[in-house]
């Protein structure tokens, strides 16, 4: 559409971005929801079996990709993710380990439209932008948890 109107654009398709200040209210990201639940002493909720996967991308990697994309060739589309699948059960286990809090989750039925597997191939972004993720899931979670521990996390 934009090209037909004579406008240049760049499209960035992100995987599941997480990090400090992410809301845990409503449909907030599962990372912040799990952190909030565990820090509040609540049992986390997993919809489905927890074996469904997501590609989790730390926010600093997402921002760096957006900055690099400003100088890309026009009318490009880039997938920005880690190309790694993480099961929701494994995510909860890692967050629990980092917080040193163990709570068995409640399992609810899958929600309509639930995606079972997700991972994002960033090879074009690597090739054309020189971008690749710098943060591991664990590194990003550690930074996110530190933020929530320092802040009054109920404000977000």
Tab-separated table of N, CA and C in Angstrom:
chain	number	residue	atom	x	y	z
A	1	UNK	N	0.827	-1.189	0.000
A	1	UNK	CA	0.000	0.000	0.000
A	1	UNK	C	0.871	1.252	0.000
A	2	UNK	N	1.852	1.296	0.907
A	2	UNK	CA	2.693	2.485	0.994
A	2	UNK	C	3.478	2.702	-0.288
A	3	UNK	N	3.980	1.628	-0.853
A	3	UNK	CA	4.710	1.760	-2.123
A	3	UNK	C	3.799	2.319	-3.203
A	4	UNK	N	2.575	1.866	-3.256
A	4	UNK	CA	1.627	2.387	-4.250
A	4	UNK	C	1.341	3.872	-4.044
A	5	UNK	N	1.501	4.351	-2.825
A	5	UNK	CA	1.284	5.765	-2.521
A	5	UNK	C	2.569	6.583	-2.657
A	6	UNK	N	3.662	5.932	-3.085
A	6	UNK	CA	4.936	6.629	-3.249
A	6	UNK	C	5.706	6.825	-1.956
A	7	UNK	N	5.361	6.077	-0.941
A	7	UNK	CA	6.035	6.199	0.352
A	7	UNK	C	6.925	4.983	0.589
A	8	UNK	N	8.113	5.231	1.081
A	8	UNK	CA	9.010	4.130	1.435
A	8	UNK	C	8.695	3.668	2.852
A	9	UNK	N	8.894	2.392	3.092
A	9	UNK	CA	8.647	1.857	4.421
A	9	UNK	C	9.580	0.687	4.686
A	10	UNK	N	9.690	0.373	5.955
A	10	UNK	CA	10.398	-0.822	6.399
A	10	UNK	C	9.494	-1.514	7.408
A	11	UNK	N	9.349	-2.810	7.262
A	11	UNK	CA	8.514	-3.579	8.177
A	11	UNK	C	9.429	-4.441	9.031
A	12	UNK	N	9.203	-4.382	10.342
A	12	UNK	CA	9.936	-5.233	11.283
A	12	UNK	C	8.904	-6.112	11.977
A	13	UNK	N	9.090	-7.413	11.858
A	13	UNK	CA	8.197	-8.378	12.518
A	13	UNK	C	8.973	-8.988	13.681
A	14	UNK	N	8.559	-8.619	14.880
A	14	UNK	CA	9.234	-9.086	16.087
A	14	UNK	C	8.628	-10.395	16.592
A	15	UNK	N	9.482	-11.190	17.234
A	15	UNK	CA	8.980	-12.336	17.984
A	15	UNK	C	8.435	-11.795	19.311
A	16	UNK	N	8.381	-12.601	20.359
A	16	UNK	CA	7.831	-12.180	21.653
A	16	UNK	C	8.859	-11.347	22.416
A	17	UNK	N	8.683	-10.042	22.384
A	17	UNK	CA	9.607	-9.120	23.037
A	17	UNK	C	9.244	-9.020	24.517
A	18	UNK	N	10.278	-9.012	25.366
A	18	UNK	CA	10.065	-8.872	26.810
A	18	UNK	C	11.164	-8.005	27.382
A	19	UNK	N	10.911	-7.489	28.581
A	19	UNK	CA	11.925	-6.705	29.269
A	19	UNK	C	11.324	-5.838	30.357
A	20	UNK	N	12.161	-4.988	30.966
A	20	UNK	CA	11.695	-4.088	32.015
A	20	UNK	C	10.519	-3.240	31.542
A	21	UNK	N	9.664	-2.911	32.481
A	21	UNK	CA	8.478	-2.071	32.273
A	21	UNK	C	7.359	-2.755	31.495
A	22	UNK	N	7.528	-4.006	31.138
A	22	UNK	CA	6.462	-4.710	30.426
A	22	UNK	C	5.299	-4.930	31.385
A	23	UNK	N	4.123	-4.592	30.942
A	23	UNK	CA	2.934	-4.749	31.774
A	23	UNK	C	2.596	-6.225	31.970
A	24	UNK	N	2.082	-6.526	33.140
A	24	UNK	CA	1.601	-7.874	33.396
A	24	UNK	C	0.084	-7.890	33.493
A	25	UNK	N	-0.536	-6.760	33.224
A	25	UNK	CA	-1.994	-6.657	33.297
A	25	UNK	C	-2.629	-7.175	32.012
A	26	UNK	N	-3.814	-7.730	32.130
A	26	UNK	CA	-4.572	-8.181	30.961
A	26	UNK	C	-3.794	-9.177	30.132
A	27	UNK	N	-3.574	-8.837	28.878
A	27	UNK	CA	-2.868	-9.707	27.941
A	27	UNK	C	-1.383	-9.361	27.876
A	28	UNK	N	-0.825	-8.876	28.980
A	28	UNK	CA	0.596	-8.564	29.017
A	28	UNK	C	1.419	-9.792	28.675
A	29	UNK	N	2.691	-9.602	28.490
A	29	UNK	CA	3.562	-10.706	28.117
A	29	UNK	C	3.702	-11.742	29.216
A	30	UNK	N	3.850	-12.977	28.812
A	30	UNK	CA	3.926	-14.086	29.756
A	30	UNK	C	5.127	-13.940	30.688
A	31	UNK	N	6.213	-13.349	30.224
A	31	UNK	CA	7.388	-13.178	31.084
A	31	UNK	C	7.035	-12.306	32.282
A	32	UNK	N	6.470	-11.132	32.035
A	32	UNK	CA	6.143	-10.235	33.148
A	32	UNK	C	5.025	-10.817	34.020
A	33	UNK	N	4.105	-11.543	33.411
A	33	UNK	CA	3.038	-12.175	34.196
A	33	UNK	C	3.624	-13.220	35.144
A	34	UNK	N	4.508	-14.070	34.639
A	34	UNK	CA	5.133	-15.075	35.500
A	34	UNK	C	5.959	-14.420	36.610
A	35	UNK	N	6.740	-13.400	36.276
A	35	UNK	CA	7.552	-12.716	37.289
A	35	UNK	C	6.651	-12.125	38.362
A	36	UNK	N	5.606	-11.424	37.956
A	36	UNK	CA	4.680	-10.823	38.910
A	36	UNK	C	4.020	-11.881	39.786
A	37	UNK	N	3.535	-12.949	39.157
A	37	UNK	CA	2.882	-14.004	39.937
A	37	UNK	C	3.828	-14.582	40.983
A	38	UNK	N	5.028	-14.927	40.566
A	38	UNK	CA	5.972	-15.557	41.498
A	38	UNK	C	6.413	-14.582	42.591
A	39	UNK	N	6.641	-13.325	42.233
A	39	UNK	CA	7.043	-12.345	43.243
A	39	UNK	C	5.901	-12.042	44.212
A	40	UNK	N	4.664	-12.230	43.768
A	40	UNK	CA	3.488	-11.964	44.601
A	40	UNK	C	3.016	-13.198	45.360
A	41	UNK	N	3.686	-14.336	45.138
A	41	UNK	CA	3.291	-15.565	45.808
A	41	UNK	C	2.078	-16.241	45.195
A	42	UNK	N	1.724	-15.874	43.969
A	42	UNK	CA	0.586	-16.483	43.284
A	42	UNK	C	1.049	-17.664	42.446
A	43	UNK	N	0.126	-18.587	42.211
A	43	UNK	CA	0.411	-19.689	41.288
A	43	UNK	C	0.258	-19.172	39.868
A	44	UNK	N	1.256	-19.372	39.022
A	44	UNK	CA	1.135	-18.962	37.624
A	44	UNK	C	0.100	-19.803	36.888
A	45	UNK	N	-0.461	-19.223	35.851
A	45	UNK	CA	-1.433	-19.917	35.004
A	45	UNK	C	-0.784	-20.180	33.653
A	46	UNK	N	-0.906	-21.422	33.194
A	46	UNK	CA	-0.454	-21.796	31.852
A	46	UNK	C	-1.679	-22.283	31.094
A	47	UNK	N	-1.894	-21.696	29.939
A	47	UNK	CA	-2.988	-22.131	29.080
A	47	UNK	C	-2.468	-23.237	28.177
A	48	UNK	N	-3.128	-24.378	28.208
A	48	UNK	CA	-2.678	-25.532	27.446
A	48	UNK	C	-1.728	-26.377	28.270
A	49	UNK	N	-0.873	-27.105	27.580
A	49	UNK	CA	0.040	-28.046	28.246
A	49	UNK	C	1.329	-27.404	28.729
A	50	UNK	N	1.637	-26.221	28.207
A	50	UNK	CA	2.917	-25.587	28.515
A	50	UNK	C	4.015	-26.048	27.583
A	51	UNK	N	3.704	-26.969	26.694
A	51	UNK	CA	4.695	-27.446	25.722
A	51	UNK	C	4.715	-26.577	24.468
A	52	UNK	N	3.763	-25.642	24.360
A	52	UNK	CA	3.796	-24.727	23.233
A	52	UNK	C	5.033	-23.822	23.369
A	53	UNK	N	5.548	-23.390	22.247
A	53	UNK	CA	6.816	-22.653	22.268
A	53	UNK	C	6.634	-21.219	21.799
A	54	UNK	N	7.575	-20.388	22.238
A	54	UNK	CA	7.673	-19.011	21.791
A	54	UNK	C	9.148	-18.705	21.581
A	55	UNK	N	9.380	-17.686	20.777
A	55	UNK	CA	10.726	-17.172	20.519
A	55	UNK	C	10.820	-15.862	21.296
A	56	UNK	N	11.522	-15.885	22.428
A	56	UNK	CA	11.590	-14.722	23.315
A	56	UNK	C	12.790	-13.848	22.973
A	57	UNK	N	12.523	-12.560	22.772
A	57	UNK	CA	13.528	-11.581	22.356
A	57	UNK	C	13.615	-10.477	23.402
A	58	UNK	N	14.806	-10.227	23.922
A	58	UNK	CA	14.980	-9.171	24.914
A	58	UNK	C	14.844	-7.805	24.247
A	59	UNK	N	14.230	-6.881	24.925
A	59	UNK	CA	13.865	-5.583	24.363
A	59	UNK	C	15.064	-4.804	23.815
A	60	UNK	N	16.222	-4.893	24.437
A	60	UNK	CA	17.392	-4.155	23.923
A	60	UNK	C	17.790	-4.663	22.541
A	61	UNK	N	17.643	-5.952	22.297
A	61	UNK	CA	17.898	-6.488	20.956
A	61	UNK	C	16.868	-5.961	19.968
A	62	UNK	N	15.617	-5.852	20.396
A	62	UNK	CA	14.556	-5.342	19.527
A	62	UNK	C	14.826	-3.888	19.144
A	63	UNK	N	15.231	-3.086	20.097
A	63	UNK	CA	15.504	-1.668	19.833
A	63	UNK	C	16.693	-1.519	18.895
A	64	UNK	N	17.727	-2.300	19.128
A	64	UNK	CA	18.907	-2.224	18.256
A	64	UNK	C	18.547	-2.571	16.819
A	65	UNK	N	17.669	-3.536	16.627
A	65	UNK	CA	17.229	-3.900	15.275
A	65	UNK	C	16.490	-2.735	14.622
A	66	UNK	N	15.638	-2.062	15.377
A	66	UNK	CA	14.896	-0.923	14.828
A	66	UNK	C	15.840	0.207	14.421
A	67	UNK	N	16.861	0.445	15.215
A	67	UNK	CA	17.830	1.497	14.889
A	67	UNK	C	18.593	1.133	13.620
A	68	UNK	N	19.037	-0.097	13.528
A	68	UNK	CA	19.763	-0.528	12.326
A	68	UNK	C	18.873	-0.493	11.085
A	69	UNK	N	17.601	-0.776	11.249
A	69	UNK	CA	16.685	-0.815	10.110
A	69	UNK	C	16.426	0.571	9.526
A	70	UNK	N	16.744	1.617	10.259
A	70	UNK	CA	16.563	2.970	9.730
A	70	UNK	C	17.410	3.223	8.495
A	71	UNK	N	18.519	2.518	8.394
A	71	UNK	CA	19.446	2.730	7.287
A	71	UNK	C	19.421	1.604	6.261
A	72	UNK	N	18.381	0.786	6.282
A	72	UNK	CA	18.314	-0.349	5.363
A	72	UNK	C	17.778	0.115	4.010
A	73	UNK	N	17.841	-0.797	3.058
A	73	UNK	CA	17.232	-0.464	1.772
A	73	UNK	C	15.726	-0.349	1.968
A	74	UNK	N	15.134	0.546	1.237
A	74	UNK	CA	13.718	0.854	1.424
A	74	UNK	C	12.817	-0.315	1.024
A	75	UNK	N	11.642	-0.318	1.640
A	75	UNK	CA	10.603	-1.312	1.359
A	75	UNK	C	11.052	-2.736	1.668
A	76	UNK	N	11.784	-2.873	2.771
A	76	UNK	CA	12.263	-4.180	3.212
A	76	UNK	C	11.399	-4.695	4.360
A	77	UNK	N	11.436	-5.997	4.538
A	77	UNK	CA	10.736	-6.658	5.637
A	77	UNK	C	11.755	-7.519	6.367
A	78	UNK	N	11.811	-7.359	7.695
A	78	UNK	CA	12.768	-8.116	8.494
A	78	UNK	C	12.058	-8.838	9.640
A	79	UNK	N	12.421	-10.094	9.847
A	79	UNK	CA	11.998	-10.854	11.015
A	79	UNK	C	13.070	-10.676	12.080
A	80	UNK	N	12.635	-10.306	13.280
A	80	UNK	CA	13.578	-10.076	14.371
A	80	UNK	C	13.205	-10.998	15.529
A	81	UNK	N	14.060	-11.955	15.795
A	81	UNK	CA	13.862	-12.923	16.869
A	81	UNK	C	15.171	-13.638	17.128
A	82	UNK	N	15.110	-14.739	17.833
A	82	UNK	CA	16.334	-15.466	18.190
A	82	UNK	C	16.504	-16.767	17.417
A	83	UNK	N	15.457	-17.172	16.704
A	83	UNK	CA	15.440	-18.456	15.998
A	83	UNK	C	15.568	-19.625	16.979
A	84	UNK	N	15.072	-19.414	18.226
A	84	UNK	CA	15.095	-20.465	19.244
A	84	UNK	C	13.701	-20.600	19.845
A	85	UNK	N	13.242	-21.839	19.942
A	85	UNK	CA	11.956	-22.119	20.571
A	85	UNK	C	12.175	-22.414	22.054
A	86	UNK	N	11.338	-21.827	22.882
A	86	UNK	CA	11.365	-22.106	24.315
A	86	UNK	C	9.964	-22.527	24.738
A	87	UNK	N	9.859	-23.697	25.352
A	87	UNK	CA	8.563	-24.135	25.871
A	87	UNK	C	8.159	-23.241	27.039
A	88	UNK	N	6.872	-22.977	27.149
A	88	UNK	CA	6.355	-22.152	28.244
A	88	UNK	C	6.688	-22.780	29.597
A	89	UNK	N	6.618	-24.105	29.706
A	89	UNK	CA	7.017	-24.782	30.955
A	89	UNK	C	8.471	-24.484	31.299
A	90	UNK	N	9.350	-24.505	30.294
A	90	UNK	CA	10.770	-24.232	30.528
A	90	UNK	C	10.990	-22.776	30.924
A	91	UNK	N	10.214	-21.873	30.327
A	91	UNK	CA	10.301	-20.461	30.697
A	91	UNK	C	9.954	-20.286	32.167
A	92	UNK	N	8.854	-20.882	32.595
A	92	UNK	CA	8.449	-20.773	33.995
A	92	UNK	C	9.505	-21.377	34.910
A	93	UNK	N	10.065	-22.515	34.539
A	93	UNK	CA	11.107	-23.137	35.367
A	93	UNK	C	12.330	-22.239	35.491
A	94	UNK	N	12.731	-21.597	34.414
A	94	UNK	CA	13.901	-20.711	34.451
A	94	UNK	C	13.625	-19.485	35.312
A	95	UNK	N	12.468	-18.859	35.134
A	95	UNK	CA	12.120	-17.698	35.961
A	95	UNK	C	12.056	-18.110	37.425
A	96	UNK	N	11.458	-19.253	37.713
A	96	UNK	CA	11.380	-19.746	39.090
A	96	UNK	C	12.763	-19.939	39.688
A	97	UNK	N	13.651	-20.509	38.917
A	97	UNK	CA	15.026	-20.740	39.382
A	97	UNK	C	15.720	-19.411	39.664
A	98	UNK	N	15.568	-18.449	38.770
A	98	UNK	CA	16.226	-17.149	38.956
A	98	UNK	C	15.666	-16.398	40.160
A	99	UNK	N	14.369	-16.548	40.403
A	99	UNK	CA	13.744	-15.886	41.554
A	99	UNK	C	13.852	-16.714	42.837
A	100	UNK	N	14.302	-17.967	42.693
A	100	UNK	CA	14.377	-18.896	43.823
A	100	UNK	C	12.999	-19.056	44.476
A	101	UNK	N	11.987	-19.190	43.626
A	101	UNK	CA	10.614	-19.399	44.085
A	101	UNK	C	9.983	-20.472	43.223
A	102	UNK	N	9.457	-21.494	43.849
A	102	UNK	CA	8.842	-22.594	43.118
A	102	UNK	C	7.350	-22.608	43.399
A	103	UNK	N	6.567	-22.481	42.369
A	103	UNK	CA	5.115	-22.614	42.456
A	103	UNK	C	4.670	-23.486	41.295
A	104	UNK	N	3.924	-24.525	41.593
A	104	UNK	CA	3.367	-25.334	40.503
A	104	UNK	C	2.258	-24.524	39.853
A	105	UNK	N	2.234	-24.501	38.527
A	105	UNK	CA	1.225	-23.685	37.844
A	105	UNK	C	-0.142	-24.358	37.809
A	106	UNK	N	-1.150	-23.536	37.611
A	106	UNK	CA	-2.466	-24.033	37.230
A	106	UNK	C	-2.439	-24.206	35.720
A	107	UNK	N	-2.997	-25.282	35.230
A	107	UNK	CA	-3.107	-25.486	33.788
A	107	UNK	C	-4.572	-25.296	33.398
A	108	UNK	N	-4.818	-24.366	32.498
A	108	UNK	CA	-6.153	-24.102	31.968
A	108	UNK	C	-6.189	-24.584	30.527
A	109	UNK	N	-7.367	-24.776	29.974
A	109	UNK	CA	-7.449	-25.214	28.569
A	109	UNK	C	-6.817	-24.191	27.621
A	110	UNK	N	-6.365	-24.686	26.483
A	110	UNK	CA	-5.861	-23.795	25.444
A	110	UNK	C	-6.895	-22.722	25.153
A	111	UNK	N	-6.439	-21.533	24.871
A	111	UNK	CA	-7.337	-20.464	24.432
A	111	UNK	C	-7.542	-20.591	22.924
A	112	UNK	N	-8.668	-20.144	22.429
A	112	UNK	CA	-8.903	-20.204	20.978
A	112	UNK	C	-7.799	-19.463	20.223
A	113	UNK	N	-7.303	-20.082	19.162
A	113	UNK	CA	-6.270	-19.455	18.335
A	113	UNK	C	-4.863	-19.564	18.890
A	114	UNK	N	-4.683	-20.334	19.942
A	114	UNK	CA	-3.359	-20.489	20.562
A	114	UNK	C	-2.349	-21.009	19.545
A	115	UNK	N	-1.221	-20.354	19.459
A	115	UNK	CA	-0.135	-20.792	18.586
A	115	UNK	C	0.622	-21.891	19.319
A	116	UNK	N	0.907	-22.990	18.635
A	116	UNK	CA	1.580	-24.117	19.284
A	116	UNK	C	3.100	-23.969	19.232
A	117	UNK	N	3.633	-23.540	18.099
A	117	UNK	CA	5.096	-23.387	17.978
A	117	UNK	C	5.399	-22.054	17.322
A	118	UNK	N	6.454	-21.411	17.821
A	118	UNK	CA	6.857	-20.140	17.242
A	118	UNK	C	8.364	-19.970	17.365
A	119	UNK	N	8.983	-19.666	16.245
A	119	UNK	CA	10.378	-19.248	16.239
A	119	UNK	C	10.573	-18.406	14.990
A	120	UNK	N	11.466	-17.440	15.079
A	120	UNK	CA	11.621	-16.440	14.032
A	120	UNK	C	13.026	-16.516	13.442
A	121	UNK	N	13.088	-16.688	12.137
A	121	UNK	CA	14.357	-16.754	11.405
A	121	UNK	C	14.827	-15.330	11.094
A	122	UNK	N	15.940	-14.924	11.684
A	122	UNK	CA	16.452	-13.569	11.505
A	122	UNK	C	17.583	-13.494	10.474
A	123	UNK	N	17.750	-14.502	9.633
A	123	UNK	CA	18.906	-14.552	8.724
A	123	UNK	C	18.973	-13.357	7.778
A	124	UNK	N	17.846	-12.860	7.294
A	124	UNK	CA	17.870	-11.690	6.411
A	124	UNK	C	18.363	-10.457	7.173
A	125	UNK	N	17.926	-10.284	8.404
A	125	UNK	CA	18.382	-9.154	9.217
A	125	UNK	C	19.885	-9.264	9.484
A	126	UNK	N	20.359	-10.448	9.690
A	126	UNK	CA	21.795	-10.646	9.911
A	126	UNK	C	22.571	-10.301	8.645
A	127	UNK	N	22.076	-10.772	7.530
A	127	UNK	CA	22.743	-10.560	6.251
A	127	UNK	C	22.718	-9.082	5.826
A	128	UNK	N	21.569	-8.438	5.924
A	128	UNK	CA	21.428	-7.084	5.397
A	128	UNK	C	21.675	-5.976	6.414
A	129	UNK	N	21.428	-6.238	7.676
A	129	UNK	CA	21.590	-5.212	8.706
A	129	UNK	C	22.798	-5.461	9.605
A	130	UNK	N	23.330	-6.671	9.556
A	130	UNK	CA	24.399	-7.027	10.492
A	130	UNK	C	23.866	-7.238	11.897
A	131	UNK	N	22.562	-7.513	12.005
A	131	UNK	CA	21.923	-7.684	13.300
A	131	UNK	C	21.810	-9.156	13.661
A	132	UNK	N	22.032	-9.429	14.926
A	132	UNK	CA	21.699	-10.721	15.518
A	132	UNK	C	21.507	-10.483	17.007
A	133	UNK	N	20.747	-11.339	17.674
A	133	UNK	CA	20.511	-11.107	19.100
A	133	UNK	C	21.809	-11.224	19.896
A	134	UNK	N	21.932	-10.356	20.886
A	134	UNK	CA	23.107	-10.379	21.764
A	134	UNK	C	22.793	-10.964	23.130
A	135	UNK	N	21.525	-10.940	23.517
A	135	UNK	CA	21.133	-11.404	24.839
A	135	UNK	C	20.550	-12.808	24.756
A	136	UNK	N	21.004	-13.677	25.636
A	136	UNK	CA	20.363	-14.981	25.777
A	136	UNK	C	19.063	-14.775	26.548
A	137	UNK	N	18.210	-15.769	26.530
A	137	UNK	CA	16.981	-15.692	27.305
A	137	UNK	C	17.311	-15.479	28.781
A	138	UNK	N	18.260	-16.225	29.292
A	138	UNK	CA	18.633	-16.100	30.709
A	138	UNK	C	19.146	-14.701	31.019
A	139	UNK	N	20.001	-14.144	30.162
A	139	UNK	CA	20.528	-12.791	30.390
A	139	UNK	C	19.398	-11.770	30.440
A	140	UNK	N	18.473	-11.860	29.486
A	140	UNK	CA	17.350	-10.933	29.441
A	140	UNK	C	16.443	-11.077	30.645
A	141	UNK	N	16.207	-12.316	31.057
A	141	UNK	CA	15.371	-12.542	32.238
A	141	UNK	C	16.028	-11.981	33.485
A	142	UNK	N	17.330	-12.162	33.625
A	142	UNK	CA	18.030	-11.630	34.795
A	142	UNK	C	17.888	-10.108	34.869
A	143	UNK	N	18.060	-9.425	33.732
A	143	UNK	CA	17.923	-7.965	33.720
A	143	UNK	C	16.486	-7.544	34.016
A	144	UNK	N	15.535	-8.276	33.477
A	144	UNK	CA	14.126	-7.954	33.695
A	144	UNK	C	13.744	-8.169	35.149
A	145	UNK	N	14.174	-9.275	35.729
A	145	UNK	CA	13.880	-9.563	37.135
A	145	UNK	C	14.499	-8.511	38.037
A	146	UNK	N	15.740	-8.113	37.774
A	146	UNK	CA	16.387	-7.073	38.596
A	146	UNK	C	15.581	-5.783	38.566
A	147	UNK	N	15.073	-5.430	37.393
A	147	UNK	CA	14.261	-4.225	37.298
A	147	UNK	C	13.017	-4.348	38.168
A	148	UNK	N	12.295	-5.452	38.050
A	148	UNK	CA	11.069	-5.628	38.814
A	148	UNK	C	11.345	-5.712	40.314
A	149	UNK	N	12.494	-6.253	40.680
A	149	UNK	CA	12.824	-6.323	42.104
A	149	UNK	C	13.145	-4.939	42.664
A	150	UNK	N	13.780	-4.087	41.881
A	150	UNK	CA	14.122	-2.726	42.339
A	150	UNK	C	12.916	-1.798	42.321
A	151	UNK	N	12.056	-1.967	41.343
A	151	UNK	CA	10.897	-1.090	41.177
A	151	UNK	C	9.734	-1.585	42.004
A	152	UNK	N	8.784	-0.724	42.186
A	152	UNK	CA	7.518	-1.162	42.746
A	152	UNK	C	6.759	-1.774	41.597
A	153	UNK	N	6.950	-3.078	41.366
A	153	UNK	CA	6.485	-3.722	40.143
A	153	UNK	C	4.976	-3.677	39.965
A	154	UNK	N	4.232	-3.376	40.991
A	154	UNK	CA	2.783	-3.316	40.835
A	154	UNK	C	2.328	-2.080	40.066
A	155	UNK	N	3.240	-1.156	39.778
A	155	UNK	CA	2.885	0.042	39.017
A	155	UNK	C	2.832	-0.223	37.526
A	156	UNK	N	3.401	-1.322	37.075
A	156	UNK	CA	3.553	-1.535	35.636
A	156	UNK	C	2.496	-2.432	35.074
